[in-house]
Coordinates of C-alpha atoms in Angstrom, one line a residue:
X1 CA 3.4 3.8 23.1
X2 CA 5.5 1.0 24.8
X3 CA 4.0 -2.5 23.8
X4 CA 5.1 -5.6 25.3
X5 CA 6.8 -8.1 23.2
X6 CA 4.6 -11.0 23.7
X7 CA 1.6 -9.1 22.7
X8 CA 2.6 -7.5 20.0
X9 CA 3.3 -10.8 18.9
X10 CA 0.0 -12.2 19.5
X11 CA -1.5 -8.9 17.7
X12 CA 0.5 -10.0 14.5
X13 CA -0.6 -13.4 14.4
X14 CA -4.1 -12.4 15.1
X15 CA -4.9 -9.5 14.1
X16 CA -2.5 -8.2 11.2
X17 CA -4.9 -6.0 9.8
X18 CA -5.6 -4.3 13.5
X19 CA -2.0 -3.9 14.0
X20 CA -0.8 -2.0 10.6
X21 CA -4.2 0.4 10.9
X22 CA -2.6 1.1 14.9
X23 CA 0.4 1.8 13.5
X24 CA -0.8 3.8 10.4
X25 CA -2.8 6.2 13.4
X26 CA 0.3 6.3 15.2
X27 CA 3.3 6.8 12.9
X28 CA 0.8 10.2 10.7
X29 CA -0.2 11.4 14.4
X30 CA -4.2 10.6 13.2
X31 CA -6.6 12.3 15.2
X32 CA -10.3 11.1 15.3
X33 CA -13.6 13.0 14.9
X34 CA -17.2 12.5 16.3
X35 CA -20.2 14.4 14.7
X36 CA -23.1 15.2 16.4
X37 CA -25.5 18.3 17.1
X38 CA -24.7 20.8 18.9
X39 CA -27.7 19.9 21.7
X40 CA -25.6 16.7 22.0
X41 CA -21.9 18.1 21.9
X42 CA -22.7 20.7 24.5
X43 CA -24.4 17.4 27.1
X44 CA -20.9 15.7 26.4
X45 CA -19.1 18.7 27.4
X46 CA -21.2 19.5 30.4
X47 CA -21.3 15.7 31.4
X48 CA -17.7 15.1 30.8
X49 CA -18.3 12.0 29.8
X50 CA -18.9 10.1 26.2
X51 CA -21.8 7.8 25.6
X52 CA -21.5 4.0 24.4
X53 CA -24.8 3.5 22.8
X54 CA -26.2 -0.4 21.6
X55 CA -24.9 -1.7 18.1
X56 CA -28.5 -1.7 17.5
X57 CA -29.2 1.6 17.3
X58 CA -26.9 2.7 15.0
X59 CA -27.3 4.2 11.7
X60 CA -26.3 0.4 9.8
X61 CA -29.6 -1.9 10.1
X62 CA -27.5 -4.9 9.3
X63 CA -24.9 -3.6 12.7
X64 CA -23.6 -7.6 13.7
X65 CA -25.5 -9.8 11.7
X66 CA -23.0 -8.7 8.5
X67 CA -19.9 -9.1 10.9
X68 CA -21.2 -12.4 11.6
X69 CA -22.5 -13.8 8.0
X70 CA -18.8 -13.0 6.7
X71 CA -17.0 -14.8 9.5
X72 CA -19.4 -18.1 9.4
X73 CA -18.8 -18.5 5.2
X74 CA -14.5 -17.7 5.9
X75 CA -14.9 -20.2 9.2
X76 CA -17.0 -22.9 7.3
X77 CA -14.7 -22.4 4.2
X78 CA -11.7 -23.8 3.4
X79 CA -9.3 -21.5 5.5
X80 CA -11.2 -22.3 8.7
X81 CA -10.9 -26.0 7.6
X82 CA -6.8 -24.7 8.1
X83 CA -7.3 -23.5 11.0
X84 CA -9.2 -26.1 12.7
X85 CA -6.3 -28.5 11.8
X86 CA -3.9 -26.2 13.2
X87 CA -5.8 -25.9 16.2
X88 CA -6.1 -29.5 17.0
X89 CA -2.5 -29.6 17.0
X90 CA -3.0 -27.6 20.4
X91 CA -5.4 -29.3 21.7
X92 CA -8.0 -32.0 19.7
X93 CA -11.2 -30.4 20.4
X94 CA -10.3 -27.1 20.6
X95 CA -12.1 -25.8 16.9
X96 CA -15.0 -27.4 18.8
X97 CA -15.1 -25.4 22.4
X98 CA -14.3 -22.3 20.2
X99 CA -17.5 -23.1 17.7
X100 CA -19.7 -23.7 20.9
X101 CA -18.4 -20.6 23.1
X102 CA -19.0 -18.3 19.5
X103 CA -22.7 -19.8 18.8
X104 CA -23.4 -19.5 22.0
X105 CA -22.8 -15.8 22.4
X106 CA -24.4 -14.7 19.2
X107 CA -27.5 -13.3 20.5
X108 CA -25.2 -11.3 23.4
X109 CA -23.2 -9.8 20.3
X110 CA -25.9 -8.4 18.6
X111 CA -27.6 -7.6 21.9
X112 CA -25.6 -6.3 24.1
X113 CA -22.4 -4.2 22.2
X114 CA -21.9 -1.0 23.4
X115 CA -20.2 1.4 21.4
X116 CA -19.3 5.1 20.6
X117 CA -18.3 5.5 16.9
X118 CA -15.6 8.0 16.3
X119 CA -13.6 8.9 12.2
X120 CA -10.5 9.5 11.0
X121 CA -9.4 13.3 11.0
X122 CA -7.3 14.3 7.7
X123 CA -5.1 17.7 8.8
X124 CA -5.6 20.8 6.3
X125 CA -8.7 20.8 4.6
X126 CA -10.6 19.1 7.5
X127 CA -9.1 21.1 10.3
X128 CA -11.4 24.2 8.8
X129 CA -14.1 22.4 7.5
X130 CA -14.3 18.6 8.2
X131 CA -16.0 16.3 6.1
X132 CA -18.9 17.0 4.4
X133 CA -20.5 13.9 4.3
X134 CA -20.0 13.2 8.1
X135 CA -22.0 16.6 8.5
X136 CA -24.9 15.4 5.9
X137 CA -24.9 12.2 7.4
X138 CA -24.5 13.3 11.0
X139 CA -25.2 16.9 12.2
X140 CA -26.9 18.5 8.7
X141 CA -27.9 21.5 10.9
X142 CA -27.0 22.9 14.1
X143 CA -24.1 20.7 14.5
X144 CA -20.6 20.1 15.5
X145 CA -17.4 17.8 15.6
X146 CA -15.3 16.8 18.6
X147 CA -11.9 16.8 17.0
X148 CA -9.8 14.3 20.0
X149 CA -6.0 13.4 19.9
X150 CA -5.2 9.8 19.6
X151 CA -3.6 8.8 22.7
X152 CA -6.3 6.9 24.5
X153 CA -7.1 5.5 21.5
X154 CA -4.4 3.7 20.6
X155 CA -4.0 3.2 24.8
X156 CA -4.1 -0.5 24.7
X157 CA -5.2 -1.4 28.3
X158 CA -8.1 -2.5 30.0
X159 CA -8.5 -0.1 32.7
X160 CA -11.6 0.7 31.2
X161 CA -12.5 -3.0 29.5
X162 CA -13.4 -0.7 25.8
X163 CA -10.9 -1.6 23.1
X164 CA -10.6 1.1 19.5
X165 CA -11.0 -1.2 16.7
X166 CA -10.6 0.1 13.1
X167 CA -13.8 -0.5 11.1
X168 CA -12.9 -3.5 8.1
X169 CA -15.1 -2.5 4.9
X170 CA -15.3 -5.2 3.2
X171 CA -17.7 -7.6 1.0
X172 CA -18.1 -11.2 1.9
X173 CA -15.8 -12.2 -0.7
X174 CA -12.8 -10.2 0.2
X175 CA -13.4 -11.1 3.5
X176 CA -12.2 -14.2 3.0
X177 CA -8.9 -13.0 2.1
X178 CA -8.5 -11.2 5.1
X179 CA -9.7 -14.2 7.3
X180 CA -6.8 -16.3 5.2
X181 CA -4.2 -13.9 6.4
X182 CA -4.9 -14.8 9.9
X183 CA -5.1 -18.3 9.3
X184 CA -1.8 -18.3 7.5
X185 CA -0.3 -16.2 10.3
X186 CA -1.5 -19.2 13.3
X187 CA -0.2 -22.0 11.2
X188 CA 3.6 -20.2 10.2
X189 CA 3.3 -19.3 14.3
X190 CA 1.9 -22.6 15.9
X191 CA 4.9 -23.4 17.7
X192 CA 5.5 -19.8 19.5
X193 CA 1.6 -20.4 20.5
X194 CA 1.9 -24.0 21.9
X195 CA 4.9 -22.9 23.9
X196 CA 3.7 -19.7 24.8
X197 CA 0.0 -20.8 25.7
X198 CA -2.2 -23.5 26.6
X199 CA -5.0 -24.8 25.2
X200 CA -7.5 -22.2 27.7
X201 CA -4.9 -19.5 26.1
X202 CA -5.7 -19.5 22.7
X203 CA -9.1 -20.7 22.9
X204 CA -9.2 -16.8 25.2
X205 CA -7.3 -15.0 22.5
X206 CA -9.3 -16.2 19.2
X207 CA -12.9 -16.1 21.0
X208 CA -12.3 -12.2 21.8
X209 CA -10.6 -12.1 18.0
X210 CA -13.6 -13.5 16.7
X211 CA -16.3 -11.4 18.5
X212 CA -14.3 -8.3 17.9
X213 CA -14.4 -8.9 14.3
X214 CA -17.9 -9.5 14.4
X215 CA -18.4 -6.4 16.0
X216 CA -16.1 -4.1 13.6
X217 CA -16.9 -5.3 10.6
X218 CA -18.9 -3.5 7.9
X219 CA -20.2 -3.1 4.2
X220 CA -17.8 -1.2 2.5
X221 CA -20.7 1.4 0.8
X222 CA -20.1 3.2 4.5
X223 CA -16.2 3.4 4.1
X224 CA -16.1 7.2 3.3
X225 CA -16.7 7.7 7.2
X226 CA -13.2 6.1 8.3
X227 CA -14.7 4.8 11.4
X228 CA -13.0 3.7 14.3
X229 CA -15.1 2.0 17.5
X230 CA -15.0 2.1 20.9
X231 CA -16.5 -1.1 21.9
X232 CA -17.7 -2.1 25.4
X233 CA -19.0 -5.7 26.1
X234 CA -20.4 -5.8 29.7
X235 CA -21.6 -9.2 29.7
X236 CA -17.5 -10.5 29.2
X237 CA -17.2 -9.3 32.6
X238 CA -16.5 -11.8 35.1
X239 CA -18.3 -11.0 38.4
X240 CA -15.7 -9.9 40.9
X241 CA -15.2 -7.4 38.1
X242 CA -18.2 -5.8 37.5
X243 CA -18.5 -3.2 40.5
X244 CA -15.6 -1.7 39.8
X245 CA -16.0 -1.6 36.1
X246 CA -19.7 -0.2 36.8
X247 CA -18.0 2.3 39.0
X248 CA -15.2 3.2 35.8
X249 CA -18.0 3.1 33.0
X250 CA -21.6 3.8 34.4
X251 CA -24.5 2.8 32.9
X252 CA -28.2 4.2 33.2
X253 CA -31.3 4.4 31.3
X254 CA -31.7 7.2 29.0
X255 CA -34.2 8.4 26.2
X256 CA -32.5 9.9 22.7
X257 CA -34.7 11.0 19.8
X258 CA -37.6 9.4 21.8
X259 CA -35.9 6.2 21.9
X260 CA -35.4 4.9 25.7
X261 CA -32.2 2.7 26.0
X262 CA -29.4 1.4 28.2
X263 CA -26.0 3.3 27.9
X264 CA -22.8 3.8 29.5
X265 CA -20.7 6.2 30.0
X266 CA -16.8 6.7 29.6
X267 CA -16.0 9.8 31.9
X268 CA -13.1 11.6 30.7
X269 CA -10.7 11.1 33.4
X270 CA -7.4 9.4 33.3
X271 CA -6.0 6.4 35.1
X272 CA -2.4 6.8 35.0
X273 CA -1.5 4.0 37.6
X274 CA -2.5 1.7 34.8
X275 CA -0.9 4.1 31.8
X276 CA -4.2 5.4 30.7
X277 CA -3.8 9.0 30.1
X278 CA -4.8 11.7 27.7
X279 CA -8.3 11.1 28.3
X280 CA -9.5 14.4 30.1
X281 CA -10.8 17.3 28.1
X282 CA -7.8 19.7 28.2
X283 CA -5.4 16.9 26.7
X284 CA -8.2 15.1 24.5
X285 CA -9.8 17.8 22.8
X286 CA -7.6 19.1 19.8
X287 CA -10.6 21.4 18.4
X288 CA -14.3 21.7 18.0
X289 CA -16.3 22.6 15.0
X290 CA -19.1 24.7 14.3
X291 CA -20.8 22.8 11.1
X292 CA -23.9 24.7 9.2
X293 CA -26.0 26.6 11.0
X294 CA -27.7 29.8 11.7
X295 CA -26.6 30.3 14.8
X296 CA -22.5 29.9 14.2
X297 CA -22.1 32.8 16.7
X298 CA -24.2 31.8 19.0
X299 CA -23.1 28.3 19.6
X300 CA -19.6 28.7 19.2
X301 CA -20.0 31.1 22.4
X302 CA -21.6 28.7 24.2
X303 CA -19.0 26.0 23.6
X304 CA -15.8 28.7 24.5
X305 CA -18.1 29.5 27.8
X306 CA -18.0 25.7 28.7
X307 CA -14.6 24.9 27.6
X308 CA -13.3 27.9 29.5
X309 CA -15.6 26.5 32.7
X310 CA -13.6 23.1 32.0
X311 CA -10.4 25.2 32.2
X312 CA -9.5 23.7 28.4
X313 CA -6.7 25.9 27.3
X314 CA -7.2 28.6 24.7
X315 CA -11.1 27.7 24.1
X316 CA -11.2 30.5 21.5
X317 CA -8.4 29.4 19.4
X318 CA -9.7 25.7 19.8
X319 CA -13.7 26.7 18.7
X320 CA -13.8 26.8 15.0
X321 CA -16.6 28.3 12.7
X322 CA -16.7 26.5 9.4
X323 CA -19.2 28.5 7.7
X324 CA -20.6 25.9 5.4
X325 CA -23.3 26.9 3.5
X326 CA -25.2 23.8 3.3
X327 CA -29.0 24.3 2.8
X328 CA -30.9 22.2 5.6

């Protein structure tokens, strides 16, 4: 992956934690994992196309509001008393636009984040069986894992307008030391950002550093899943943007597990005019497997069917029966 200079610069200062994960994924060739049941994997397949569902419906009932409790104490603290000097070196009132823009998005951050949630996939042992606890948690019966290379994932364009984020797990008090680092990072680089960027700059690059850490940030009792996020904010979209980004990533109205809700959709198709590739089946889809069921046999035949329908190379080899034995 070829980075330009002046953002990887901008990724250090701002998001140190973000960049060392990326590079972590990159340098051990990480893959990532969804779980889901089988009834869902097999719409995915058939759809070609993976679902960004609302923050709110995910499995964390405090999804935003924790995000957003840890980065008001760090920003009303004394490291965001640092920053706000910092910034005013920039521009006086800048710590004040910023304060105003975030309040005034908080309900559309909580409201209106899509997302598709995706794990970290350990070689070996996981390659056979995957994680137990992602199969409890996720597909207990009749279930199975989309095992996906890391390419588009670590892909950092906006062809699409959905970023990968790493999950932070952390408590409110060591989230302070993370917020420091970032702090720390803005003062010892103040004068590559006054030359490099105007006061509209910055304020640009720390709003979307702010609501993205909102968005990724969770209580570290979940940090056995290794979760990674896709994350789709439609409402950033500026309006001569939208129809094309509607026509890119859908959205429609769908009910799932009786719930009706807005979703949209990420087709798996590549965009290599703006280096976004990787991203159809037959080059995303390492492996798929079969967690406890029943019906092993059965559902691994459909998947090989629809694979082989997708022309996905070597379905059988890629369709993997674990065999748990897991009472459900």
């Amino acid at each position: 992956m070829v980075k330009n200079h002046l953002y990887e610069q901008i990724e250090k200062i701002f998001l140190p934690y973000y960049s060392e994960e990326m590079k972590r994924i990159e340098e051990n060739n990480i893959r990532f994992s969804h779980y889901t049941s089988a009834e869902a994997g097999l719409k995915i397949i058939q759809s070609n196309k993976m679902l960004l569902r609302n923050s709110k419906v995910m499995n964390d009932f405090s999804e935003g509001h924790y995000g957003w409790e840890c980065l008001s104490r760090a920003y009303n603290g004394p490291s965001g008393e640092r920053l706000k000097t910092t910034l005013r070196k920039i521009q006086n009132d800048l710590p004040q636009q910023l304060e105003d823009s975030l309040n005034s998005q908080y309900k559309d951050i909580l409201d209106e984040t899509y997302l598709m949630s995706v794990s970290e996939h350990d070689e070996g042992h996981e390659d056979e069986f995957g994680r137990l606890s992602m199969w409890r948690a996720y597909a207990p019966k009749d279930g199975v894992a989309l095992i996906m290379n890391n390419g588009p994932f670590l892909n950092e364009n906006n062809a699409l307008n959905a970023f990968s984020f790493p999950v932070l797990y952390t408590t409110p008090d060591k989230f302070l030391d993370f917020f420091q680092e970032i702090v720390t990072e803005i003062e010892k680089n103040i004068n590559f950002l006054e030359n490099n960027f105007n006061c509209e700059g910055v304020f640009h690059i720390l709003n979307l550093v702010f609501r993205s850490i909102v968005q990724s940030t969770k209580h570290p009792a979940f940090q056995e899943e290794k979760e990674w996020r896709v994350i789709h904010s439609p409402t950033l979209l500026q309006t001569d943007e939208k129809e094309e980004q509607l026509r890119r990533v859908p959205t429609e109205i769908l009910e799932i597990g009786g719930v009706p809700q807005r979703v949209y959709a990420i087709p798996f198709r590549d965009y290599p005019e703006e280096t976004l590739v990787g991203v159809t089946l037959p080059h995303l889809l390492d492996r798929l497997l079969i967690g406890p069921s029943q019906h092993s046999h059965v559902i691994a035949q459909a998947f090989i069917a629809e694979l082989t329908r997708l022309k996905v190379p070597n379905p059988e080899e890629k369709v993997i029966i674990t065999g748990i034995p897991l009472r459900t």
